[in-house]
Coordinates of C-alpha atoms in Angstrom, one line a residue:
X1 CA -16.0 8.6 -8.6
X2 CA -17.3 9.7 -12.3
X3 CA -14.2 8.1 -14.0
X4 CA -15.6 5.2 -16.5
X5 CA -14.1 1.4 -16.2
X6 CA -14.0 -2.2 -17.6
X7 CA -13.8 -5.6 -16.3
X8 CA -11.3 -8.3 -17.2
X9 CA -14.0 -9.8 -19.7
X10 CA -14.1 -6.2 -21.2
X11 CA -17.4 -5.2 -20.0
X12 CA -17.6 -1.6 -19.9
X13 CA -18.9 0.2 -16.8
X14 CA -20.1 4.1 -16.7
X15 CA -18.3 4.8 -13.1
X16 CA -17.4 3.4 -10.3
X17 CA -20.3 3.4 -8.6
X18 CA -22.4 1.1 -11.4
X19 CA -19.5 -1.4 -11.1
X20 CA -19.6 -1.2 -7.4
X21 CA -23.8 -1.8 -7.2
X22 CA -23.1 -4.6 -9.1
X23 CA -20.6 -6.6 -7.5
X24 CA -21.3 -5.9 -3.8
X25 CA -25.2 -4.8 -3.8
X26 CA -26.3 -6.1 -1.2
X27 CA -24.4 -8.2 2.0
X28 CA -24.5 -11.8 0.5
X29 CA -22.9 -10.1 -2.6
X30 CA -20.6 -8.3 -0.8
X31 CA -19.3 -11.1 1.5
X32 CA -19.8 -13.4 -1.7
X33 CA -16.9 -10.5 -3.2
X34 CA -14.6 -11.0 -0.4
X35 CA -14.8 -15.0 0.2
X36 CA -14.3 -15.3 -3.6
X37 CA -11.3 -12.9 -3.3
X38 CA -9.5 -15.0 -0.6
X39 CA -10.5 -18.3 -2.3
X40 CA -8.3 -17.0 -5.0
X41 CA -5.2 -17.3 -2.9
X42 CA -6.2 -19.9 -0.8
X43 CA -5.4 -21.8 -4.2
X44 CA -2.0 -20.3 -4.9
X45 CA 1.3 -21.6 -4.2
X46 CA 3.1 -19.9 -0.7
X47 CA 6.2 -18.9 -2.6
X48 CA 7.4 -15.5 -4.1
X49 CA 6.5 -16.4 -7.7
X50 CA 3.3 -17.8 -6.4
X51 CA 2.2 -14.2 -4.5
X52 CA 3.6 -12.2 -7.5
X53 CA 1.7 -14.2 -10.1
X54 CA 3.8 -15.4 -11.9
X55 CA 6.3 -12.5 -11.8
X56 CA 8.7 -13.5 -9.4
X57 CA 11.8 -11.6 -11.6
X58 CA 9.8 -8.5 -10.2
X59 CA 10.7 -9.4 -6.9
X60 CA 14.2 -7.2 -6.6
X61 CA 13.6 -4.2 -8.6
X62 CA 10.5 -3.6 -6.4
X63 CA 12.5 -4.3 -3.2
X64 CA 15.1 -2.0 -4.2
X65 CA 12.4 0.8 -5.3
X66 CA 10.6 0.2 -2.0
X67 CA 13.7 0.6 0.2
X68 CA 15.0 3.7 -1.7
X69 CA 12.2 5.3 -0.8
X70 CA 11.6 3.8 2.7
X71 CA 15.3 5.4 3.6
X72 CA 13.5 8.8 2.4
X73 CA 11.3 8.5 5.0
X74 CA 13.2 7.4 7.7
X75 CA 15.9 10.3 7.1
X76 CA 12.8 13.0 7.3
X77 CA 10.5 11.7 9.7
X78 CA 13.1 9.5 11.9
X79 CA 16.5 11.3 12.4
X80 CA 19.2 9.2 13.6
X81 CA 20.4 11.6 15.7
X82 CA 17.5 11.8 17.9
X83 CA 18.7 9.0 20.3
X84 CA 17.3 5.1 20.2
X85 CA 14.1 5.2 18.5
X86 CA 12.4 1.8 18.7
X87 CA 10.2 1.8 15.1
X88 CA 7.4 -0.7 14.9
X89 CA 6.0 -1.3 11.3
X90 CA 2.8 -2.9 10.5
X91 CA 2.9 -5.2 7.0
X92 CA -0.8 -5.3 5.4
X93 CA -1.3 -8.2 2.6
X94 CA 2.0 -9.6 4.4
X95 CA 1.9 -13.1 2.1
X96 CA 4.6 -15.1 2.6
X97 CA 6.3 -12.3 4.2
X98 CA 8.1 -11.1 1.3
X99 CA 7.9 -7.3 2.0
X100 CA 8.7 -7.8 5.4
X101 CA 11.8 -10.5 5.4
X102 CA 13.9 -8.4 2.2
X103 CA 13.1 -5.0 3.7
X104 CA 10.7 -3.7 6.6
X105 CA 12.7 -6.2 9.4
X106 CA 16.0 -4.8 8.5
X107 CA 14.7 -1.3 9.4
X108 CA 12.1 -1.6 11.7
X109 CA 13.0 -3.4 15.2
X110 CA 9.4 -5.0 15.0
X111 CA 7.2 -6.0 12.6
X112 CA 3.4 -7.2 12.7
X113 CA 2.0 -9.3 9.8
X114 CA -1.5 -9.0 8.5
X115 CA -2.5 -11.5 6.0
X116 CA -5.7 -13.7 5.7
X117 CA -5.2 -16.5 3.9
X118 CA -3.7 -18.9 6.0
X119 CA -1.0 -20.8 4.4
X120 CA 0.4 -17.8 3.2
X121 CA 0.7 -16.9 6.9
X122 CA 2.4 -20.2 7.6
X123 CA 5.0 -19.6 5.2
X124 CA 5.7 -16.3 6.6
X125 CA 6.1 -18.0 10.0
X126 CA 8.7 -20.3 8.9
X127 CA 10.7 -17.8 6.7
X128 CA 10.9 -15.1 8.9
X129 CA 12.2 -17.4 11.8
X130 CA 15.4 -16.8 13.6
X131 CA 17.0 -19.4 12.1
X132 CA 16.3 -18.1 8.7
X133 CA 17.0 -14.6 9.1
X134 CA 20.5 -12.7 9.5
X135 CA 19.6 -9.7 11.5
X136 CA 20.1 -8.1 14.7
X137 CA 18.6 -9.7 17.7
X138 CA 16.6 -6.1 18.3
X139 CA 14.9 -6.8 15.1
X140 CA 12.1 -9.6 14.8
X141 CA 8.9 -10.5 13.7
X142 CA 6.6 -10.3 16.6
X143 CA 2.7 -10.6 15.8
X144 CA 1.4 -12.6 13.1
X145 CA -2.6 -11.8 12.5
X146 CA -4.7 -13.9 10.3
X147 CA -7.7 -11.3 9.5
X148 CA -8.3 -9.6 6.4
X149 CA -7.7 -6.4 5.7
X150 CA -11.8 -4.7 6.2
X151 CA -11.9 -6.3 9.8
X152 CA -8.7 -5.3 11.1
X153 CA -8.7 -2.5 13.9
X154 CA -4.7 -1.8 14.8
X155 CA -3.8 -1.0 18.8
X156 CA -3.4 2.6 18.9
X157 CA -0.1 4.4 18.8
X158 CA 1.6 1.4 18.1
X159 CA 3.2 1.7 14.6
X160 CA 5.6 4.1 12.9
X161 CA 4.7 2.6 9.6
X162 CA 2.1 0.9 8.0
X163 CA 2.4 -0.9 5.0
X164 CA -0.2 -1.5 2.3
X165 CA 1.0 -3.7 -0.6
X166 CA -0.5 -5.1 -3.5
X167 CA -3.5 -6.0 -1.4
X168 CA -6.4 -2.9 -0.9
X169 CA -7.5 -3.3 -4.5
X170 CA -9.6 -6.1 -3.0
X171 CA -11.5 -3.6 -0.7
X172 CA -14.6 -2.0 -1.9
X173 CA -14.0 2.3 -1.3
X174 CA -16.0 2.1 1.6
X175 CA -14.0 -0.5 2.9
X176 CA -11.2 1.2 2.1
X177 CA -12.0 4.3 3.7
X178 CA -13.1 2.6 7.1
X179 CA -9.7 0.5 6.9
X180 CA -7.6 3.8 6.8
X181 CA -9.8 6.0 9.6
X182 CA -9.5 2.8 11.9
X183 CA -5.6 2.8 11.2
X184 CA -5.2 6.4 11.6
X185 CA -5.4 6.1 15.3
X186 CA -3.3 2.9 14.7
X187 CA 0.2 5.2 14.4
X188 CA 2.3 7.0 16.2
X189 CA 2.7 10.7 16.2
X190 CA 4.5 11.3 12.7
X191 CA 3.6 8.3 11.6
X192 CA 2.9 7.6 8.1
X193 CA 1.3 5.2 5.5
X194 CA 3.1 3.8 2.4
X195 CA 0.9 2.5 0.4
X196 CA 2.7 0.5 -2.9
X197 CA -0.3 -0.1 -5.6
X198 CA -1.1 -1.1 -9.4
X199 CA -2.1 1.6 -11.5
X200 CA -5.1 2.0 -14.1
X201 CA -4.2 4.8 -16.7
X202 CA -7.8 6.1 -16.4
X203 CA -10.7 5.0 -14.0
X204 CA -10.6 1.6 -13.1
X205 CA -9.9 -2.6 -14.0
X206 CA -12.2 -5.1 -12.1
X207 CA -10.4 -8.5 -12.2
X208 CA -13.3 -11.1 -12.1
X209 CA -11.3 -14.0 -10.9
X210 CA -9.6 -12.6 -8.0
X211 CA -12.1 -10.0 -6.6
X212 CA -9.8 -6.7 -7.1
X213 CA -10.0 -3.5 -8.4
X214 CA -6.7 -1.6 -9.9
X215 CA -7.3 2.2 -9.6
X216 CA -6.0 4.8 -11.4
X217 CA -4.0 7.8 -9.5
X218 CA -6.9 10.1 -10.1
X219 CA -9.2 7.4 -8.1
X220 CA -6.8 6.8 -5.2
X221 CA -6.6 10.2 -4.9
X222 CA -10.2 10.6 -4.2
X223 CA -10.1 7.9 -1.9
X224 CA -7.5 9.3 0.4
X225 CA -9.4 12.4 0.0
X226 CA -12.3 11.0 1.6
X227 CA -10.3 9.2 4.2
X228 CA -8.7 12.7 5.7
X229 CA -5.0 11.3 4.0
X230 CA -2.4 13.7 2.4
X231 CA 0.3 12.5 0.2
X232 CA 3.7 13.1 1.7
X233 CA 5.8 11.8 -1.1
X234 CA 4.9 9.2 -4.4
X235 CA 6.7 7.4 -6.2
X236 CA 6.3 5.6 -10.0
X237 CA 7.9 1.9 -9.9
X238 CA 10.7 1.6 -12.5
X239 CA 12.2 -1.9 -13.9
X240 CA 9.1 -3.5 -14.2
X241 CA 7.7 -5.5 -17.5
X242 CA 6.0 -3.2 -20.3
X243 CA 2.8 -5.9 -19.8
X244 CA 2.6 -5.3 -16.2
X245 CA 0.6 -2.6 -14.8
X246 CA 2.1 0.7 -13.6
X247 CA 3.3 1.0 -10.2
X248 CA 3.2 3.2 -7.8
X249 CA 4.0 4.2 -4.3
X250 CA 2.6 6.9 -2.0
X251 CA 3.7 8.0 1.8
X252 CA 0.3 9.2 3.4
X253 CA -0.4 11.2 6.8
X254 CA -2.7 12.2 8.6
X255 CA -1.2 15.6 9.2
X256 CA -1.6 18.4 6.6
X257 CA 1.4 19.0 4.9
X258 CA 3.6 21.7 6.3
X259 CA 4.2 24.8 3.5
X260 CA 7.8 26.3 3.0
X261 CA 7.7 29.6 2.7
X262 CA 9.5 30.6 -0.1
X263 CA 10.7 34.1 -0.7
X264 CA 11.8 35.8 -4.1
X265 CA 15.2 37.8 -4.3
X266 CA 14.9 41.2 -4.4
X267 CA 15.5 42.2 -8.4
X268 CA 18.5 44.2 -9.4
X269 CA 17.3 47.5 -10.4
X270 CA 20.5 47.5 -12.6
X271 CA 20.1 44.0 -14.3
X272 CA 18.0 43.8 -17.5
X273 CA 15.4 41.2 -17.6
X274 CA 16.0 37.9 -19.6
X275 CA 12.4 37.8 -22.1
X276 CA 11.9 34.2 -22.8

């Protein structure tokens, strides 16, 4: 990754890989990175403004987003009329269960949580209950796994989707890559990734006090390069503050993308070109 970057105290950096050598040089540094990161949280309120930072207004128009293209999805990869499918989602960065309690339960008829910091987890216990949650009795909440994101190996075959949220800009790229080749084998056949993400304009941000990294298109793209990912379908977030970030969302498989054939019309001999 050539693509020059800066720090949130404005230090400049030439590429990625000078920023990287830095932070996570060696192992103390790099579990020094990821302690640091999670130590962050462990000091934020288990609440939706508290895991959105302030921003909990953002909370609907990203729902909303998220689901319109979540139905996209579903209507390609999961036909309804191919008799009782039971879908089994996997939340990565689950918090409080935000993602998974507004959207992913209401669709899927299970869903895991991953989410290291602990209270966070809690919170997500107690909200996605039964007694807080109107929803079929088919759907539920079954696993909740307290392990960050770079140790987590999912069963294989088990998950339709997996869900990566506002949470793999604390993973270093080779973190990033191992987390997505261990999770390959984690999906079903058809299965997919959706992966919902801040967006740098060029080359990279390094946020100091919480340990993460916002990428720009052009980086992620590299990334999923290197982990053997294609994009389905992306998506840019709309309805979101000017000061914010971009947003955007990306459906990822493993699969290469299958080409339509598209064939011209034959030209009327008799019909006069249109010059432009």
């Amino acid at each position: 990754m050539e693509a020059s970057g800066l720090d949130s105290d404005g230090r400049q950096f030439n590429n990625a890989d000078e920023m990287w050598r830095e932070e996570v040089g060696d192992h103390p540094k790099k579990t020094d990175w990821y302690h640091k990161g999670v130590g962050y949280w462990e000091g934020v309120e288990a609440s939706v403004d508290g895991v959105l930072g302030g921003y909990g207004h953002v909370n609907e128009p990203d729902i909303k987003s998220s689901e319109a293209f979540l139905n996209t999805l579903l209507v390609d990869r999961f036909p309804s009329g191919e008799g009782n499918q039971h879908l089994v989602a996997l939340d990565c960065g689950a918090g409080i269960g935000r993602v998974t309690k507004n959207l992913l339960i209401r669709y899927f008829n299970e869903v895991d949580l991953l989410e290291p910091v602990s209270h966070f987890l809690e919170a997500a216990r107690e909200n996605l209950s039964p007694d807080n949650l109107i929803i079929l009795d088919s759907h539920k909440a079954s696993n909740f796994y307290c392990v960050p994101l770079q140790e987590f190996t999912p069963d294989a075959g088990k998950y339709d989707v997996i869900w990566v949220q506002w949470c793999i800009g604390h993973l270093t790229d080779d973190d990033f890559v191992s987390f997505f080749k261990r999770a390959k084998d984690g999906l079903k056949p058809g299965g997919l990734f959706v992966l919902k993400e801040n967006i740098a304009r060029t080359g990279f941000v390094l946020d100091k006090e919480d340990r993460s990294v916002t990428r720009s298109d052009l980086y992620f793209k590299e990334l999923f390069d290197r982990c053997g990912l294609h994009i389905y379908k992306s998506k840019d977030q709309k309805g979101f503050p000017e000061e914010l970030f971009q947003v955007k969302i990306y459906a990822l498989t493993p699969d290469l993308p299958k080409r339509v054939n598209r064939t011209r019309p034959k030209a009327q001999t008799n019909r006069p070109g249109i010059i432009r």
